[in-house]
Every structure is written in C-alpha cells, then in structure tokens.
Tab-separated table of C-alpha atoms in Angstrom:
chain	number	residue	atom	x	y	z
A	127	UNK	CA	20.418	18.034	17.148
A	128	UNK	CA	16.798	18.830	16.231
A	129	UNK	CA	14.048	15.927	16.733
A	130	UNK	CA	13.664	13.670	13.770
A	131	UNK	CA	10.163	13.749	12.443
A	132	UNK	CA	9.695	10.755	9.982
A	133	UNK	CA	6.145	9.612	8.093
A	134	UNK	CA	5.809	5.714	6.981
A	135	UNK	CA	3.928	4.336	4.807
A	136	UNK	CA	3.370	0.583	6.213
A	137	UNK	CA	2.787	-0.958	3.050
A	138	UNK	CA	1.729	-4.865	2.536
A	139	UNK	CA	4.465	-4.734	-0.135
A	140	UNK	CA	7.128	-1.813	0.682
A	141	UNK	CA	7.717	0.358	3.128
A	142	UNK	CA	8.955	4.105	2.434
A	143	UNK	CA	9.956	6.392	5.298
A	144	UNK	CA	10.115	10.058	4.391
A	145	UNK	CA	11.617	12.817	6.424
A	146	UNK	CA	9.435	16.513	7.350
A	147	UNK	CA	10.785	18.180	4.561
A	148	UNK	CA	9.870	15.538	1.893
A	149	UNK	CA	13.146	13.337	1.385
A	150	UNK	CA	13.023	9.900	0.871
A	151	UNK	CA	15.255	8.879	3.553
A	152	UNK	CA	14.201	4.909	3.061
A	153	UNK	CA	12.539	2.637	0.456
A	154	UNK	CA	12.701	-1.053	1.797
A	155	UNK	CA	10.173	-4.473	1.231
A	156	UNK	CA	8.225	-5.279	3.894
A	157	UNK	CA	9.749	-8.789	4.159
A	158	UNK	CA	12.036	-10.824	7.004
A	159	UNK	CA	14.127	-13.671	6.614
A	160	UNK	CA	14.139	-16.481	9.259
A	161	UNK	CA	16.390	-19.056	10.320
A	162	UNK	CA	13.423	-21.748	11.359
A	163	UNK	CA	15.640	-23.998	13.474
A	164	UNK	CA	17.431	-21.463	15.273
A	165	UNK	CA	15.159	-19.062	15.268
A	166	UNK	CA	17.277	-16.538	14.452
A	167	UNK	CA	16.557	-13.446	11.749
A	168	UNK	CA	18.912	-13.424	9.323
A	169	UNK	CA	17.996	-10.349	7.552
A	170	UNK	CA	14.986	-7.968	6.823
A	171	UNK	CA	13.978	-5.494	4.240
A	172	UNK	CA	15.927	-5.251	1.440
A	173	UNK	CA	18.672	-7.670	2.220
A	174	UNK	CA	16.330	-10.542	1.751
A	175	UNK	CA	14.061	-9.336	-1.458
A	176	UNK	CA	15.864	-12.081	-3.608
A	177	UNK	CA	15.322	-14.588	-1.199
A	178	UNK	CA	11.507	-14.888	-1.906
A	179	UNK	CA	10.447	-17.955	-3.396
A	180	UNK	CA	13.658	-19.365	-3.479
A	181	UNK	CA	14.860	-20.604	-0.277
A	182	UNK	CA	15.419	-23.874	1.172
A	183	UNK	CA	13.308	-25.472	3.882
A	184	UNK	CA	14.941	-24.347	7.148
A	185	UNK	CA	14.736	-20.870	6.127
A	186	UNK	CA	11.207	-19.110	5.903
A	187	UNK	CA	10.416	-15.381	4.606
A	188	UNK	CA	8.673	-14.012	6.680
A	189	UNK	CA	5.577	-11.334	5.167
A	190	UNK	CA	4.750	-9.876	8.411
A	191	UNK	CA	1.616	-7.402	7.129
A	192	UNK	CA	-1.257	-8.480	5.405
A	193	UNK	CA	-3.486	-6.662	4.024
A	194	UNK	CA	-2.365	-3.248	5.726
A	195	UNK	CA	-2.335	-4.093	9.075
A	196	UNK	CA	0.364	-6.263	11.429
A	197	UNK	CA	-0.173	-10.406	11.258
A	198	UNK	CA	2.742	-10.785	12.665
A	199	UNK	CA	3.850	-8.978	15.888
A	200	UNK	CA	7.186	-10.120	16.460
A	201	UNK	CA	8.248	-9.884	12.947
A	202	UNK	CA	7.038	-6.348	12.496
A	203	UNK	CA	9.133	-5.435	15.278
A	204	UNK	CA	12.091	-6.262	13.618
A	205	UNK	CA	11.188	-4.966	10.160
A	206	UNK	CA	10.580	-1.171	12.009
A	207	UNK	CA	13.917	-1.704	14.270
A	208	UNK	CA	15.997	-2.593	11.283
A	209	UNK	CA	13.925	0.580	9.326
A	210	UNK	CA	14.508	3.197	12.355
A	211	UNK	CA	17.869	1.980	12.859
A	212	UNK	CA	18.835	2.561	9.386
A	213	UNK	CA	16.818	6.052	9.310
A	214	UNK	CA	18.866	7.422	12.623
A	215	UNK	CA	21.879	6.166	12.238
A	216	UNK	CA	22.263	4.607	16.144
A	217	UNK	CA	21.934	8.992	16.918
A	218	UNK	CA	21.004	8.671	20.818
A	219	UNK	CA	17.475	11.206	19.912
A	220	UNK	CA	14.646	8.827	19.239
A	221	UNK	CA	12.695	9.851	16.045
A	222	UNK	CA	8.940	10.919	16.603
A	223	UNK	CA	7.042	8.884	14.144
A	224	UNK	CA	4.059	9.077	11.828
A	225	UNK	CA	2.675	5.804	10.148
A	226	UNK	CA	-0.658	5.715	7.822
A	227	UNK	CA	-3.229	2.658	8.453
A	228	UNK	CA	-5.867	1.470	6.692
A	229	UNK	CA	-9.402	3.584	7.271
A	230	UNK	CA	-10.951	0.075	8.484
A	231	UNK	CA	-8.482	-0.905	11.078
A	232	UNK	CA	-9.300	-2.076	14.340
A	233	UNK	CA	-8.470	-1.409	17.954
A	234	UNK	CA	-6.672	-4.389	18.351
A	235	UNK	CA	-4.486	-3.457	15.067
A	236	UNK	CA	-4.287	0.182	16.450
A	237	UNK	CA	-2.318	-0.762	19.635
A	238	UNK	CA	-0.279	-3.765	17.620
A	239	UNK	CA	1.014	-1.153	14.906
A	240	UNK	CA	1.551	1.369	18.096
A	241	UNK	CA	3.025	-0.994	20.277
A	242	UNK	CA	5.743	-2.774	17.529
A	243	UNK	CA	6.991	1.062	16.775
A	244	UNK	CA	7.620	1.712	20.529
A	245	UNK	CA	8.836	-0.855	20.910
A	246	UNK	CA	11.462	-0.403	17.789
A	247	UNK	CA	12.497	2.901	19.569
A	248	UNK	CA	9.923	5.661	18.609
A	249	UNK	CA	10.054	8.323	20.682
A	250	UNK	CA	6.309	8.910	20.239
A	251	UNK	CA	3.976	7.532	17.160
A	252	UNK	CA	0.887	8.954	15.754
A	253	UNK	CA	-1.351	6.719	13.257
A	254	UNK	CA	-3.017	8.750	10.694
A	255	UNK	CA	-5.234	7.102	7.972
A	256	UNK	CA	-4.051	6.300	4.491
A	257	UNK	CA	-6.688	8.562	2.185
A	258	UNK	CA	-6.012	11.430	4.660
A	259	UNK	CA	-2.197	11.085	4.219
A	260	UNK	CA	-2.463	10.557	0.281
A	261	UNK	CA	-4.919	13.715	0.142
A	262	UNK	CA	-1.931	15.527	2.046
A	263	UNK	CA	0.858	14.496	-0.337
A	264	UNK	CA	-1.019	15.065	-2.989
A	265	UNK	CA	-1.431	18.840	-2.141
A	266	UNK	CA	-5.052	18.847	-1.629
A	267	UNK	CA	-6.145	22.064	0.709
A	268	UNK	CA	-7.835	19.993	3.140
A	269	UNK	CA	-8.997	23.074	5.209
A	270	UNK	CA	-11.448	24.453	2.621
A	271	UNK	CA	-15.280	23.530	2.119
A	272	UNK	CA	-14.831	21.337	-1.025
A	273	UNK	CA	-14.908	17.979	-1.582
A	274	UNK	CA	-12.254	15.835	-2.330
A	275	UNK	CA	-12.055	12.314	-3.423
A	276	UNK	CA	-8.904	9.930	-2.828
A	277	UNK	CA	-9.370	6.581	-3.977
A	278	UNK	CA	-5.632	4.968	-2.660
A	279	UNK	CA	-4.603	1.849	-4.136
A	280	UNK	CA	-1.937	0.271	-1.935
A	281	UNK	CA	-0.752	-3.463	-1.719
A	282	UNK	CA	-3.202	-5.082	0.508
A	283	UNK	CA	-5.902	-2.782	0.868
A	284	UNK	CA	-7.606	-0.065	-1.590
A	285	UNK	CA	-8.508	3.177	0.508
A	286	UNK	CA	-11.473	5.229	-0.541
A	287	UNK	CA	-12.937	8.420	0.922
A	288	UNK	CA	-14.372	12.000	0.334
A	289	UNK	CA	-12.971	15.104	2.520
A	290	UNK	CA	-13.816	18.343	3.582
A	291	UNK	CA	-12.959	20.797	5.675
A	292	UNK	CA	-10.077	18.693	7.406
A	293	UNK	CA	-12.790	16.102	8.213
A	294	UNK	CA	-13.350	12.800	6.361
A	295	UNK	CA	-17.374	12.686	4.983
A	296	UNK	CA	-17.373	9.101	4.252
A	297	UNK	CA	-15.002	6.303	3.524
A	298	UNK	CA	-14.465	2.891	2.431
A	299	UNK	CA	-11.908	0.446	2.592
A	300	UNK	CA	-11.950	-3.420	1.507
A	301	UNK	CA	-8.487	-5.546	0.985
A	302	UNK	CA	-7.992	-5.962	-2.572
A	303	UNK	CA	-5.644	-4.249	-4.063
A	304	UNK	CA	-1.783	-4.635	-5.524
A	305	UNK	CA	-1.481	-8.000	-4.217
A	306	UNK	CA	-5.117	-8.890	-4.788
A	307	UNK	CA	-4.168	-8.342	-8.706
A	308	UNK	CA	-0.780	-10.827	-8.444
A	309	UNK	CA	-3.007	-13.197	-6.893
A	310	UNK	CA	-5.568	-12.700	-9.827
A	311	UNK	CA	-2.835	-13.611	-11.999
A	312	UNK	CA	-1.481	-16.418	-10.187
A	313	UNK	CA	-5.151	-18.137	-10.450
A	314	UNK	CA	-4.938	-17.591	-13.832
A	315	UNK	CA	-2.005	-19.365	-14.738
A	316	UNK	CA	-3.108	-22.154	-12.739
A	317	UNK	CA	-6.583	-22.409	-14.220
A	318	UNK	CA	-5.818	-21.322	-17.977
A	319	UNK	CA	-3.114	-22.544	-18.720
A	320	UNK	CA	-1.977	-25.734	-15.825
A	321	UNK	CA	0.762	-23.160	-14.849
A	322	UNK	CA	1.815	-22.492	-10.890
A	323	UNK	CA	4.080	-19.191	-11.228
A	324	UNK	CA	5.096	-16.968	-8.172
A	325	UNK	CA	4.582	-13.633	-6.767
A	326	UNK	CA	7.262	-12.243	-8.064
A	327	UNK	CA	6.194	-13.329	-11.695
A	328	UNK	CA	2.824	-12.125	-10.975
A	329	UNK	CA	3.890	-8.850	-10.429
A	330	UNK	CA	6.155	-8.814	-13.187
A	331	UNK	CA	3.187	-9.754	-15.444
A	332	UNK	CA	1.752	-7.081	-13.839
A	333	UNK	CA	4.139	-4.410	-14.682
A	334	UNK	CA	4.709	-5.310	-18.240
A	335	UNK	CA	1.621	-6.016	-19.493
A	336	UNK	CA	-0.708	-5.744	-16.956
A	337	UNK	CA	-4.231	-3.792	-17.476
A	338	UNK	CA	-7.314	-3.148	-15.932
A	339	UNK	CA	-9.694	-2.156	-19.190
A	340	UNK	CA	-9.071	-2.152	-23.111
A	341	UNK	CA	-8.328	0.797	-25.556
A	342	UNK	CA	-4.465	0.536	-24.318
A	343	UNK	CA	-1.282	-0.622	-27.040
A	344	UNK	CA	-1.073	-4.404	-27.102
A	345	UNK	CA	1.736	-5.956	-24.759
A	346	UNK	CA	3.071	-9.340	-23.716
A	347	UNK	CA	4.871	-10.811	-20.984
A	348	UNK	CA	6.611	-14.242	-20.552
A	349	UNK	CA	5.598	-16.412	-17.480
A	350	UNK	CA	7.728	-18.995	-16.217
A	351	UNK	CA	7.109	-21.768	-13.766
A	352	UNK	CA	5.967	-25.635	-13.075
A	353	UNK	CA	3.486	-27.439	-15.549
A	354	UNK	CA	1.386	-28.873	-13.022
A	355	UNK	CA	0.490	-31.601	-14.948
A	356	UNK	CA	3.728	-32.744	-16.307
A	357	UNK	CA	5.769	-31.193	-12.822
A	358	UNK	CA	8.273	-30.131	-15.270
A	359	UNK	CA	9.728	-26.280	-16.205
A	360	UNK	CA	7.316	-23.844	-18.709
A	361	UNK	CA	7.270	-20.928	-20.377
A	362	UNK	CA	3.900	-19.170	-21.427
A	363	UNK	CA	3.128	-16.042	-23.076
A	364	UNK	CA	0.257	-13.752	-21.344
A	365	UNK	CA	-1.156	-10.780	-23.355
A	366	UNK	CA	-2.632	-7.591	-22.277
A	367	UNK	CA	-5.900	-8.991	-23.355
A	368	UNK	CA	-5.340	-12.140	-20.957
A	369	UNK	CA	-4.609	-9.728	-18.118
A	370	UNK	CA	-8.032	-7.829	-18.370
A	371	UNK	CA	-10.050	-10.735	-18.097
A	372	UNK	CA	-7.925	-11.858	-15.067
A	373	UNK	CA	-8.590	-8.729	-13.030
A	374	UNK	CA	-11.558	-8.291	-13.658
A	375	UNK	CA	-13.293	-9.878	-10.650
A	376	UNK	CA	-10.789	-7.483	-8.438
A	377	UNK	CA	-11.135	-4.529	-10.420
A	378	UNK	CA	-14.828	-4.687	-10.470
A	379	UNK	CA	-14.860	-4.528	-6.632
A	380	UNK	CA	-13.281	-1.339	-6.463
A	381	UNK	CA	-14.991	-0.131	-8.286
A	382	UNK	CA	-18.651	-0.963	-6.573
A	383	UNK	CA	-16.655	0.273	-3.516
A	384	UNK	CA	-16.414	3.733	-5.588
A	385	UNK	CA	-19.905	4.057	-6.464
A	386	UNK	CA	-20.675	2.547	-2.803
A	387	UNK	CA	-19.031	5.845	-1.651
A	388	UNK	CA	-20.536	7.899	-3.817
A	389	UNK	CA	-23.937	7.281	-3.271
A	390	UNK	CA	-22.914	8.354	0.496
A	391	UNK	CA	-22.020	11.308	-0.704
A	392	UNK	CA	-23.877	15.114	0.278
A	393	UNK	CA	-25.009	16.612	-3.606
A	394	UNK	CA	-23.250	19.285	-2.461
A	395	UNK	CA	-19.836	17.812	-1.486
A	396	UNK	CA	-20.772	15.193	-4.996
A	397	UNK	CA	-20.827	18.370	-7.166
A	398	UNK	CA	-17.436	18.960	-5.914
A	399	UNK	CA	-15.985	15.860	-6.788
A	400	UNK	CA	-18.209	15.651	-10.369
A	401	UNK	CA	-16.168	19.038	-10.593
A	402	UNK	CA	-12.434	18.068	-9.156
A	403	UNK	CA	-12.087	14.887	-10.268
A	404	UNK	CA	-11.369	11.787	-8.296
A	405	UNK	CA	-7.703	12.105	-7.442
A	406	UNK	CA	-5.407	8.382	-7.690
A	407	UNK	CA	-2.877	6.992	-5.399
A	408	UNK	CA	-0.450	4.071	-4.659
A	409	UNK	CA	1.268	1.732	-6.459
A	410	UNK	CA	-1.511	-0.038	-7.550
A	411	UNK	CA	-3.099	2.924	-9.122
A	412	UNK	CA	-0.503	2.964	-11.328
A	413	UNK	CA	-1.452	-0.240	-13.822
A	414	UNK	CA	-2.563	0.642	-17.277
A	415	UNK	CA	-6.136	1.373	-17.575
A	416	UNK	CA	-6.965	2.258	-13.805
A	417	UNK	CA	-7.795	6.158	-14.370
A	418	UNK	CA	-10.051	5.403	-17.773
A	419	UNK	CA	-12.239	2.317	-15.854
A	420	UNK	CA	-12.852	4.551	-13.326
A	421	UNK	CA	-13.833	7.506	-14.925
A	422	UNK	CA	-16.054	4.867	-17.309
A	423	UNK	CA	-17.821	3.411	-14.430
A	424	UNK	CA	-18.138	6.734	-12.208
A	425	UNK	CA	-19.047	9.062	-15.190
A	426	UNK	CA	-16.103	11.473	-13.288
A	427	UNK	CA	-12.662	12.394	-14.389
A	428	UNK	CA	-10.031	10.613	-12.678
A	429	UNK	CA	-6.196	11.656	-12.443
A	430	UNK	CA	-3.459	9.912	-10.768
A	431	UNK	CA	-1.442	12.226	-8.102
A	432	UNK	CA	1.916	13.560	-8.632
A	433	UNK	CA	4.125	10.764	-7.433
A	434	UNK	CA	1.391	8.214	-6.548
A	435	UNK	CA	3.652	5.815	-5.050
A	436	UNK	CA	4.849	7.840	-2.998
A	437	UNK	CA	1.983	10.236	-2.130
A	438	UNK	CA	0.942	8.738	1.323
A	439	UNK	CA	4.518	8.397	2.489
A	440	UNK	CA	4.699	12.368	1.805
A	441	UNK	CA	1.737	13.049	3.173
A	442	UNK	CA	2.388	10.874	6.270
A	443	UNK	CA	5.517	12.957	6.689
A	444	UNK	CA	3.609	16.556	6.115
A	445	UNK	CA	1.059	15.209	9.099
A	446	UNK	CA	3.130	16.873	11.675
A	447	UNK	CA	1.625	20.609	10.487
A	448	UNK	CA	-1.619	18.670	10.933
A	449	UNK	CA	-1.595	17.617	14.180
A	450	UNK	CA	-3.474	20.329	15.909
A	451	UNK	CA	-5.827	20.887	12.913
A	452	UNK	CA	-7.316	17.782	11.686
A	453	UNK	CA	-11.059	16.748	13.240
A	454	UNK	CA	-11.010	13.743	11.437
A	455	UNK	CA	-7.685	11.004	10.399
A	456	UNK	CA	-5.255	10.606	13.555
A	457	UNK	CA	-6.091	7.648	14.999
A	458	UNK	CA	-4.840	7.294	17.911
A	459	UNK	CA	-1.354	8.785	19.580
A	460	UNK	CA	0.499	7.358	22.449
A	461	UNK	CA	4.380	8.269	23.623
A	462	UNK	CA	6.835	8.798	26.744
A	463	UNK	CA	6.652	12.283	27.690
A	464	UNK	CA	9.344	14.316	26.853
C-alpha cells in the first residue's frame, strides 16, 4: 500500500486531519476524558464532547492544548494515538505526518508536539507554521514575488504574517483568539449581568449572535446558567449589540497586531497587500463583522478564504509538494529512517 501522507491542524479547540489529496479523513475536539482515581482514560475526541462541563468529581476533561501549543504531554499523546489510530485503521504502514504550530512557538514546544506524534506512531513528522499552511490551502502562489497577507484566526492563538517568494517577511502571533472571545463572553455574564455560564454557552453566544463591529442585522441569543447571587438557575437574553462591546478588548488586539505587522512591512511587498487584500482564516475568522473591522481599521480589503475552517488543515496536507521548496515555515523535522 502507498505511504499515508496526512496534514493536522492541532487546534486549541478541534483537530482536523486531512489526507494529500484534500479529504477530510477526521474532524475530532481536542478534548480527553479521565478517570481521576484510577487514572485511567476513558475516552478522547469526540466520544467525550458532551461530557464538558458536566461531569462528576472523579472524572476530569482533560483540554490538553492551550493556546496552540501542548500543556499537557501525556494527554496529547493519547488525543494523536486515538486520532492516528482512527486515520489508519491499525494498517501495519505508519503514516508520515504534517502538523501546523503557532509562528511563536518555542523549542521546548517544538520537540513536545514532535515527540507526542512519535510517540503516537508517526512514521516521521514535519511542523510547518500555521499562516504558511493557511496561505497554502487557501491557494495562494507562494513562489511568486508578491506579497501576501494571512491573518489566521484559530482557537487559542491568532496567526499573522506577510509572504513572498516561499519565504515569510514578517509575522506576528499573540494568543487571543476563538477561545479568547468565549472567555470575553463568559466575563461578561459574570460582570453584567451576576451570571456564571460555560464554554459551551459562550460559544454558542458566539455563533448566534456573536459580532465583532456594528452595521450587521440585529440577533439574540439565550444564556443559561447560575445567578451568582441568588446560586439558583437563569436565563438571560444577550444581543448582538451586547456582544460587540464584550469583544472589544480582544478584537482590538488583533487588530494592533495587524497594523503592528504592517508597519513591518517593505512599501513594496505593502503595495501588494493594499492591492490583494488581506486574506482570512480559521474558525474564528468566521464571526460576523471580522472582515469589515479589519478592512475599517487597516484601510485594506479583507476576504475570508474558501473554507476558512478548514484552510490550514488543507494546506498542512498540500505541505508535502513543499517540502523541498519552502526557505521559510518548516520548523523543524525529525523521523526513523526508512
């Protein structure tokens, strides 16, 4: 059987694995369920989505990456053993693998990511960083002398940076993002209105009435939770007004880190972008309002990419042409011989 080639995107929130040719072969949360007395894992991924927030003490859900990167070793072991395991089917021919990172990461987060996949049963892993990847899926001609902008939005860290001629120019990357914004709206509820909610409410405000700027059709959405000052059940009703104001403080650093990055920028490479547009990726991305505060603060146009939440997975995948052409975005590679 040929060698499996498979891109993932590592993501705070979900995972996606996609094959060399572009198929979503898995889509799974980035979660793992623990039996704290036993210390035995009773399930990862999907299996144990509906467990969050709602199990009892002995049994602890495990988020194993923060912010883009590994925070716990162990855990994200299991997570890509139970992914890889899935993706192969128990076939004896290890899969070479492809994962994006954020542009920021360390060495010590280089080998953790490099050593949990090995470890998982990679036959070899490359690291390749998230804005390249995103540019990739996105179809951007990375070879030619024109500047590109990718501004990726993921769930723990927002990815920016301006390429050329398979090279990145200059980048940025900070750690708000997706689950900076629930966050935003869990403070919200707790300060406006006496309210503690969840995650998974917070990103369900999120995705129904959740915006970054105004000019958009009014929406609502219904939070649920614990009145913190009576300790009983309650039900509130958040607006897309109430949303702005609560994302603001997140939204507004992106988008100094966007400026930030383009004040870095050659005139030559800038005149490209003023030209292109700024291209949008990630989940995040993909809240009402993102494209038009952007292109209000930056003066540019600003598009989201063709599949956005999917765009760094694809590119990820698509790396493998890369591998000998690339100056700039593999991080690091490491592998048994074979």
């Amino acid at each position: 059987m040929a060698a499996l080639d498979i891109g993932i995107d590592l993501g705070t929130c979900n995972i996606y694995a996609v094959d060399h040719g572009g198929k979503t072969v898995l889509r799974e949360p980035s979660v793992v369920a623990l039996d704290k007395r036993s210390g035995k894992v009773i399930g990862a991924g999907s299996a144990v989505l509906d467990m969050v927030g709602k199990v009892p003490g002995h049994i602890e859900v495990v988020h194993p990456l923060r912010d883009g990167v590994i925070s716990d070793f162990s855990m994200t072991e299991v997570l890509i053993k139970h992914l890889l395991k899935k993706i192969t089917n128990n076939q004896l021919l290890k899969p070479r693998v492809c994962l994006c990172v954020p542009s920021a990461i360390t060495g010590v987060e280089v080998q953790a990511v490099i050593d949990a996949t090995m470890s998982a049963g990679a036959r070899k892993v490359y690291l390749i960083e998230e804005p390249v990847a995103a540019a990739i899926g996105a179809g951007i001609d990375l070879s030619l002398p024109y500047g590109n902008m990718i501004v990726d939005v993921g769930g723990g860290t927002c990815d920016i940076a301006v390429l050329s001629l398979n090279g990145i120019v200059c980048k940025a990357s900070l750690k708000v993002a997706g689950h900076a914004f629930d966050e935003a709206f869990i403070k919200y509820a707790r300060q406006r209105h006496n309210l503690l909610i969840g995650v998974p409410t917070a990103e369900r405000i999120k995705m129904e009435a959740g915006a970054v700027c105004a000019g958009f059709e009014p929406a609502t959405a219904y939070a649920k939770g614990r009145d913190l000052v009576s300790g009983l059940p309650k039900k509130i009703t958040i607006t897309r007004e109430d949303t702005i104001s609560a994302l603001s403080e997140p939204m507004s650093q992106i988008l100094r880190a966007i400026v930030s990055v383009l004040e870095r920028t050659p005139p030559e490479l800038a005149a490209d972008i003023r030209t292109g547009g700024i291209v949008l990726t990630g989940g995040g991305a993909l809240i009402t309002g993102f494209a038009a505060a952007v292109e209000r603060r930056t003066s540019i146009p600003a598009r989201l990419a063709p599949d956005p939440e999917r765009c760094v997975a694809m590119g990820t995948a698509k790396s493998f042409d890369y591998l000998d052409t690339l100056y700039d975005g593999f991080v690091t590679t490491r592998g048994a011989a074979r």
